[in-house]
Coordinates of C-alpha atoms and ligand atoms in Angstrom, one line a residue:
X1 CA -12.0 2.2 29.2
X2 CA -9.3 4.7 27.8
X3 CA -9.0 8.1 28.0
X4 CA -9.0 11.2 25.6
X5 CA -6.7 10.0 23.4
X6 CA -7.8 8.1 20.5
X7 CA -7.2 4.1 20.2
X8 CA -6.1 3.2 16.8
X9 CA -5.9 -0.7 15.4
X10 CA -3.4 -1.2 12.5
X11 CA -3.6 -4.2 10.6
X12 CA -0.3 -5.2 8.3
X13 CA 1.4 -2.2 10.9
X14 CA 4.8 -4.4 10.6
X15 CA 5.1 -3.5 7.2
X16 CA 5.9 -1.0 5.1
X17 CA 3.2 1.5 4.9
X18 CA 1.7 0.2 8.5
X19 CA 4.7 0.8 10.0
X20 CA 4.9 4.6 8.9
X21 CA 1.7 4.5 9.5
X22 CA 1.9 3.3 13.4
X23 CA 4.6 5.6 13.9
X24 CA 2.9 8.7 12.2
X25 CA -0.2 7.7 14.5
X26 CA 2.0 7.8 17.7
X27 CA 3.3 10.9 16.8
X28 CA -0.6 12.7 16.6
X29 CA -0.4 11.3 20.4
X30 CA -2.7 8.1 19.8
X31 CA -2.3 5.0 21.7
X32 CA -1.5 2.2 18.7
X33 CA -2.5 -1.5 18.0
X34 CA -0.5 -3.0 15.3
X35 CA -2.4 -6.4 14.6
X36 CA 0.2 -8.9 12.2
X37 CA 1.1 -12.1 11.2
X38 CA 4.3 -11.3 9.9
X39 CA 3.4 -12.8 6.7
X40 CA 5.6 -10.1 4.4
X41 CA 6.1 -7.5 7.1
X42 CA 9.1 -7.8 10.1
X43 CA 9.1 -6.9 13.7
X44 CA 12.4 -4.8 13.0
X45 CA 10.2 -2.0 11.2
X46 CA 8.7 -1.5 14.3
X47 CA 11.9 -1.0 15.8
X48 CA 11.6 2.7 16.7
X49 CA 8.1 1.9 18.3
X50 CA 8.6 -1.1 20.2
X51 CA 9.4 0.7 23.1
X52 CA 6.8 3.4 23.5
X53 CA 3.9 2.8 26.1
X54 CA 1.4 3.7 23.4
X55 CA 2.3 1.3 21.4
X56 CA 1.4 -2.6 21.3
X57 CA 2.1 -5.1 18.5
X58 CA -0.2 -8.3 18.4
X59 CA 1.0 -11.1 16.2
X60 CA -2.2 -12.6 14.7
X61 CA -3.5 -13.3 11.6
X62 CA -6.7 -11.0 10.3
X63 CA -8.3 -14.7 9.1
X64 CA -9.4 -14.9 12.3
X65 CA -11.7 -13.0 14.4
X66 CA -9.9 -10.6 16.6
X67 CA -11.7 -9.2 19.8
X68 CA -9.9 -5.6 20.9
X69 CA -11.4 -2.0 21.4
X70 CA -10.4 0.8 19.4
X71 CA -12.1 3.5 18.1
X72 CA -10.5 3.7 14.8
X73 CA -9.3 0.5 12.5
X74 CA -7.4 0.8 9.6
X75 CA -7.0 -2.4 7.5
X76 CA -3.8 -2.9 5.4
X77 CA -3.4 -6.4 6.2
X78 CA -2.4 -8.2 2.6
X79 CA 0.4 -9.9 0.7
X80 CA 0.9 -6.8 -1.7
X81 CA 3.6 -7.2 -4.2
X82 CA 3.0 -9.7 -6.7
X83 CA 6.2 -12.5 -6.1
X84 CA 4.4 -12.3 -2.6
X85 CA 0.5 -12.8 -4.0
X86 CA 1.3 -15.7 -7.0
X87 CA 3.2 -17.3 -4.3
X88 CA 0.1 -17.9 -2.3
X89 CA -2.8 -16.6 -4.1
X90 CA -5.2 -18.9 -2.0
X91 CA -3.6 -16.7 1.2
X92 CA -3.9 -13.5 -0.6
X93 CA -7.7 -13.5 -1.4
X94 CA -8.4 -15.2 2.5
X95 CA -6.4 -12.1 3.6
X96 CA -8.4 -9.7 1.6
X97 CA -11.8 -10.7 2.1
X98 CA -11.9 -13.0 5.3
X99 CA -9.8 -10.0 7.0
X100 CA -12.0 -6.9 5.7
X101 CA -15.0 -9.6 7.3
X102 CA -13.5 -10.1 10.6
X103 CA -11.9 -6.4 10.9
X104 CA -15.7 -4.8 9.6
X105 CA -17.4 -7.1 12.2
X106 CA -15.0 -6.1 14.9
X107 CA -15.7 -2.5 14.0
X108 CA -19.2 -3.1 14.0
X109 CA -19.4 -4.1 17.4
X110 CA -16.8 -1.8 19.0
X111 CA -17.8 1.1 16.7
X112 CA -14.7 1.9 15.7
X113 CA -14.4 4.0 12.2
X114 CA -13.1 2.2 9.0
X115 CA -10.4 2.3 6.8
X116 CA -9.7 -0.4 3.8
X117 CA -6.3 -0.1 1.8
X118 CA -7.5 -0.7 -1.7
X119 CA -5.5 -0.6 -4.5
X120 CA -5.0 0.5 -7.8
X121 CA -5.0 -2.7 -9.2
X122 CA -9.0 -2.8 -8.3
X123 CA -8.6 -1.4 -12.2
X124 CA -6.8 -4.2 -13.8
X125 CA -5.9 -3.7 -17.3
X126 CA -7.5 -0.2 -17.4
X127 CA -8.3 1.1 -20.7
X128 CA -8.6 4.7 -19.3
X129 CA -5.4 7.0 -18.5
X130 CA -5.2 8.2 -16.0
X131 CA -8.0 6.3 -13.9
X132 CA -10.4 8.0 -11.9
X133 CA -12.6 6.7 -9.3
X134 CA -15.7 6.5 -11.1
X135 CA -14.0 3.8 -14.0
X136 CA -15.1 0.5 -13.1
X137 CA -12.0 -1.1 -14.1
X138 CA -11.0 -4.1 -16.8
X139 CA -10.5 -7.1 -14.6
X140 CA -10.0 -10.8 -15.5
X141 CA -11.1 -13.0 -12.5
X142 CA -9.0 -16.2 -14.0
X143 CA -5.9 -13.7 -14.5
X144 CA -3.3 -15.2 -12.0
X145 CA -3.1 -11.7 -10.8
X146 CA -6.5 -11.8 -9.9
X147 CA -6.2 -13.6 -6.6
X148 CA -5.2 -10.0 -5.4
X149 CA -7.3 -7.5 -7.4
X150 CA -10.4 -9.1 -7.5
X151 CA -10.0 -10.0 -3.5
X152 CA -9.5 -6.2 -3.1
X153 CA -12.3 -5.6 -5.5
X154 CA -14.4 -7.8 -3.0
X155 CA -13.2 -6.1 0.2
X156 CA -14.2 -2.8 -1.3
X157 CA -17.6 -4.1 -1.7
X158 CA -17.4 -6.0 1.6
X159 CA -16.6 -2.3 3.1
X160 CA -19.9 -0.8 1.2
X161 CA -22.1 -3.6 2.1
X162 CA -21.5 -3.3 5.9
X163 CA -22.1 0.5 5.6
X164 CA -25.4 0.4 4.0
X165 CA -26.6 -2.8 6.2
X166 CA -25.2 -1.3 9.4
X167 CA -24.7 2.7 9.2
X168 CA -21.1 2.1 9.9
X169 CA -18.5 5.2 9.3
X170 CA -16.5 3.7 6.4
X171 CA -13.5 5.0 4.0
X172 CA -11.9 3.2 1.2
X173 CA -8.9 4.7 -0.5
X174 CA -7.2 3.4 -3.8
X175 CA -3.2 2.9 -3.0
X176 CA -1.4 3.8 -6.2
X177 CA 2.7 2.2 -6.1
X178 CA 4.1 3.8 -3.0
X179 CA 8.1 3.1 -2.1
X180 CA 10.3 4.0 1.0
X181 CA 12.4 2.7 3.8
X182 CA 11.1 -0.4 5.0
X183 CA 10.6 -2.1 1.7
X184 CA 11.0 -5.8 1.3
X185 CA 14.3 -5.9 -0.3
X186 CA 13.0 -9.6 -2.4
X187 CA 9.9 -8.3 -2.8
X188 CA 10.4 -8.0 -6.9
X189 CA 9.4 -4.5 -6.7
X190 CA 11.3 -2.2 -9.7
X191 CA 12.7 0.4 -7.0
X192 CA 13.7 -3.0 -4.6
X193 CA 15.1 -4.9 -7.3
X194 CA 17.1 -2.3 -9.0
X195 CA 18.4 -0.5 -6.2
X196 CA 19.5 -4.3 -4.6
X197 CA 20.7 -5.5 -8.4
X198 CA 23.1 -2.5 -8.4
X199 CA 24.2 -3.1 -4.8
X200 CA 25.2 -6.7 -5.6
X201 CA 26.9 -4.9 -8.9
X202 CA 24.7 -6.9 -11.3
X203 CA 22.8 -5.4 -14.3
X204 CA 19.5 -4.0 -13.8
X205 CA 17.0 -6.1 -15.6
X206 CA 13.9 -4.3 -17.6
X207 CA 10.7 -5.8 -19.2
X208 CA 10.0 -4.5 -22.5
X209 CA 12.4 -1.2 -24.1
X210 CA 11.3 0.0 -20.1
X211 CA 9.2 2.9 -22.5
X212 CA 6.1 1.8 -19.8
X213 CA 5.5 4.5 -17.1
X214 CA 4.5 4.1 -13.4
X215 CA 4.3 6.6 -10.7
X216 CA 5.6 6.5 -7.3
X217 CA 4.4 7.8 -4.3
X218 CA 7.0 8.2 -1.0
X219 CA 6.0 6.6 2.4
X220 CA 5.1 9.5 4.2
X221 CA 3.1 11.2 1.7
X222 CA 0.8 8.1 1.3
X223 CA 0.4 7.7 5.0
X224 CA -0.6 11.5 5.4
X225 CA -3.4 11.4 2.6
X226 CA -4.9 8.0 4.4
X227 CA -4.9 9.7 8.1
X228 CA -6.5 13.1 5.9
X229 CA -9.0 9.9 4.7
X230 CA -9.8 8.5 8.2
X231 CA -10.1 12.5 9.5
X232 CA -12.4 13.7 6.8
X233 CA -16.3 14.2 7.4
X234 CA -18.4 11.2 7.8
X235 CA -20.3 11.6 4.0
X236 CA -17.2 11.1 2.4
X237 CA -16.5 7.4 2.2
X238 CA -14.6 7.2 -1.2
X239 CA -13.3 5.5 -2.8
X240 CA -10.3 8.0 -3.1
X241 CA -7.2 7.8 -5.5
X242 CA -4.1 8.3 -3.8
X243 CA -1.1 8.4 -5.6
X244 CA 1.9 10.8 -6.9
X245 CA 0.9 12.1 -10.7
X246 CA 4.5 12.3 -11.8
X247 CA 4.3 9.9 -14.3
X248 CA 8.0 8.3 -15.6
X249 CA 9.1 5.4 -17.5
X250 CA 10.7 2.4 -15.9
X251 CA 13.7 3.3 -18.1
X252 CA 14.5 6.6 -16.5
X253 CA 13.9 5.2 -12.8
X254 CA 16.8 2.6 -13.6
X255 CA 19.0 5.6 -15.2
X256 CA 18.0 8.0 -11.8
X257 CA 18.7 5.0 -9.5
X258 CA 22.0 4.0 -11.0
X259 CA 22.6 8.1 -10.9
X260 CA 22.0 8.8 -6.9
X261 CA 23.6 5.5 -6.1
X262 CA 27.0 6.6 -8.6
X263 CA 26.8 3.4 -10.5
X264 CA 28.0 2.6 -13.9
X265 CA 26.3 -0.8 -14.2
X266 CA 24.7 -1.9 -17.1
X267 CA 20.9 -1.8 -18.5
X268 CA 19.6 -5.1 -19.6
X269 CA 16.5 -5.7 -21.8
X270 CA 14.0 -8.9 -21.6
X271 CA 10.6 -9.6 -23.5
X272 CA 7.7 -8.4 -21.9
X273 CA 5.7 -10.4 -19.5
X274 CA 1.8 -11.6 -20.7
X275 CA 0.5 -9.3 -17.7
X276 CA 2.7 -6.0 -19.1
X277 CA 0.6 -2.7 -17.9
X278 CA 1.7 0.1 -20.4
X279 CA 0.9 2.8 -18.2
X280 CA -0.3 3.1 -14.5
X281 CA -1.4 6.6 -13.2
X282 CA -4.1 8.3 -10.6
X283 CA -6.4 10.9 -11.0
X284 CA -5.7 12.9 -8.1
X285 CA -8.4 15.5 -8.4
X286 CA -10.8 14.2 -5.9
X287 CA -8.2 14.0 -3.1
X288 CA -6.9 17.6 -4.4
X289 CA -10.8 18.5 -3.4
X290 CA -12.3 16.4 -0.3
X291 CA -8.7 16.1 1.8
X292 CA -6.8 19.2 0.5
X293 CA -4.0 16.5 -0.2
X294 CA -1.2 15.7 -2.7
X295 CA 2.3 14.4 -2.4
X296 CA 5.0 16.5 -1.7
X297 CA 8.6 14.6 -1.6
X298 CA 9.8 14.6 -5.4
X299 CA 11.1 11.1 -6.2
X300 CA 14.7 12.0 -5.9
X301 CA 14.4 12.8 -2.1
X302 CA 12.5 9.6 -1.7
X303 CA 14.9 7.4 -3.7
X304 CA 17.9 8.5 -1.5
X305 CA 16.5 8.1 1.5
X306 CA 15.6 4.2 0.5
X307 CA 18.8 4.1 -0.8
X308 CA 19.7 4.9 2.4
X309 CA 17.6 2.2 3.9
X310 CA 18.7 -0.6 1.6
X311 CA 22.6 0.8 2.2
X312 CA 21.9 -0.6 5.9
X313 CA 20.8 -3.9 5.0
X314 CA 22.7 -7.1 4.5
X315 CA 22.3 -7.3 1.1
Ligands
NAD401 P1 3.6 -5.0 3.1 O1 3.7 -6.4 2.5 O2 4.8 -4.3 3.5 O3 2.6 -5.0 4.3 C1 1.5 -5.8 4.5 C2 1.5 -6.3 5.9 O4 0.3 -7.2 6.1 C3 2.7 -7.1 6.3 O5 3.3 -6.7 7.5 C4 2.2 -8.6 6.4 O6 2.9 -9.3 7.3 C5 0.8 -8.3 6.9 N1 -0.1 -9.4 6.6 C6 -0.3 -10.2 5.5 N2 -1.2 -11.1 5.6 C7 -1.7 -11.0 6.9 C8 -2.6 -11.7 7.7 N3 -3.3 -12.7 7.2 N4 -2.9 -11.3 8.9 C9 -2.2 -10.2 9.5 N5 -1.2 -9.6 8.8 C10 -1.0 -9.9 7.5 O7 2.7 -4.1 2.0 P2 2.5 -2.6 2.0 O8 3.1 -2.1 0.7 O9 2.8 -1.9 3.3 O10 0.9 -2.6 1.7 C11 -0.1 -2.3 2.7 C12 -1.4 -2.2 2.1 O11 -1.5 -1.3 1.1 C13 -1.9 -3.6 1.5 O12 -3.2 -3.8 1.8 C14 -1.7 -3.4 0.0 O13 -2.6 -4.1 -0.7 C15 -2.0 -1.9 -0.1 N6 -1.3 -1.3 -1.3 C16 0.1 -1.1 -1.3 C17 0.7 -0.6 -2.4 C18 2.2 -0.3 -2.5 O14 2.7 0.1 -3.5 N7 3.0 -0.5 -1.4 C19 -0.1 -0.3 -3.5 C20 -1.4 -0.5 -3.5 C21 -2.0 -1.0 -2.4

């Protein structure tokens, strides 16, 4: 088989956490399997990889079964911004659960160790700020949303179920909003579409009086506490919260972004969608405990350097 190093299976590794991910895995000196469709993610973010002997990207779709040795998998294959998910909700919940199948029986016959990408929105409409990981969340399954939180919902229990039928070595962690280079510039994000609105010199656009707050995590923080998920002793499964606490409203990330980029555009106001969340943040304490992790790039760092990123598109 291989040798000492470790063989690690990315699914969704073309985008934009997978492919920080895949490079970050590289970089510990692990051979790397990227495993994607291409659904959301590119083969440019794996640009910087494509080269390396380590590395090898498979274009295949986690619907179907998927025969390769490794001895660690982590699964982030999934439409995962919302444009993406109403677009093809169908797609989205046969991504989710038919993948975490397929990827847990794949690591149940290689023996490879676990990792599912869950989501805050396995919450929903949570009536508990912020949300640790023992609220059980306020979820609508006929919400239009739900095609992606209760298919993550499902995977999560998908991951629990194969541990306690087959003694598998399982981790779930909860991803809380996470930004950075690599971003799907149409992906109807707030930091995509506000840094792209004031490149095209348009108004940004907010939902509400933008008093709601959300909390972003950069790139590379996220993919360190999920590699200090996969490394942590075998007992401790999650789920885990990871997330930045630095709560702000949507209102001051327009003013900061129109600040670092030097833009004088203007602020627009719109009614507030049905599915308007009034506040969105992670209780961190458990990661702070079991992984010794929390973020560390303050939200002005990470906006420039995506501001950066977007700079270099052709938008
Ligand atoms: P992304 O869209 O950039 O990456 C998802 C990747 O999965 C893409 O490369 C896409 O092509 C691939 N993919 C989709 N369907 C597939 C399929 N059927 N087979 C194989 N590949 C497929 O999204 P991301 O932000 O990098 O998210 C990665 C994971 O993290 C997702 O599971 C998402 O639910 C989770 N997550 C992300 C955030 C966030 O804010 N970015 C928040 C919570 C959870």
């Amino acid at each position: 088989m291989h040798g000492l190093k470790k063989r690690v299976l990315v699914t969704g590794g073309a985008g934009l956490i997978g492919s920080h991910l895949c490079e970050r895995l590289l970089g510990d000196g692990n051979e790397v399997i990227s495993v994607d469709s291409y659904f959301t993610g590119t083969r440019r973010n794996l640009t910087n990889i494509l080269d390396d002997t380590c590395f090898e990207a498979l274009h295949h779709d986690v619907t179907v079964p998927l025969q390769v040795e490794s001895d660690e998998i982590y699964n982030l294959a999934c439409p995962a911004s919302p444009i993406h998910y109403n677009l093809h909700p169908v797609q989205t919940t046969r991504t989710s659960v038919l993948g975490a199948i397929n990827m847990l029986d794949l690591a149940q016959r290689t023996g490879a160790k676990f990792f599912q990408a869950s989501t805050s929105e396995v919450y929903g409409d949570s009536e508990v700020h912020p949300q640790p990981e023992d609220y059980h969340g306020h979820v609508n399954p006929l919400d239009p949303r739900s095609c992606y939180d209760e298919a993550k919902r499902c995977a999560e229990t998908l991951v629990n179920s194969y541990r306690r039928q087959f003694d598998m070595k399982v981790k779930i962690a909860r991803i809380f909003i996470t930004y950075g280079p690599r971003m799907h510039p149409g992906d109807g994000r707030v930091i995509s579409n506000f840094i792209t609105a004031t490149m095209r010199g348009e108004p940004i656009t907010l939902f509400g009086d933008g008093s709601q707050t959300r909390t972003f995590c950069y790139v590379d923080d996220m993919v360190d506490g999920m590699v200090r998920v996969m490394i942590s002793p075998d007992d401790f499964t999650g789920p885990v919260n990871l997330g930045t606490t630095h709560e702000i409203t949507i209102r001051e990330l327009a003013e900061e972004i129109l600040r670092l980029m030097g833009s004088k555009n203007k602020i627009e106001f719109r009614p507030s969608p049905p599915d308007y969340r009034p506040r969105r943040c992670p209780d961190i304490t458990l990661a702070r405990e079991k992984l010794g992790w929390e973020p560390r790039v303050s939200l002005e760092d990470g906006l420039k350097e995506t501001i950066a990123y977007f700079r270099g598109l052709d938008i």
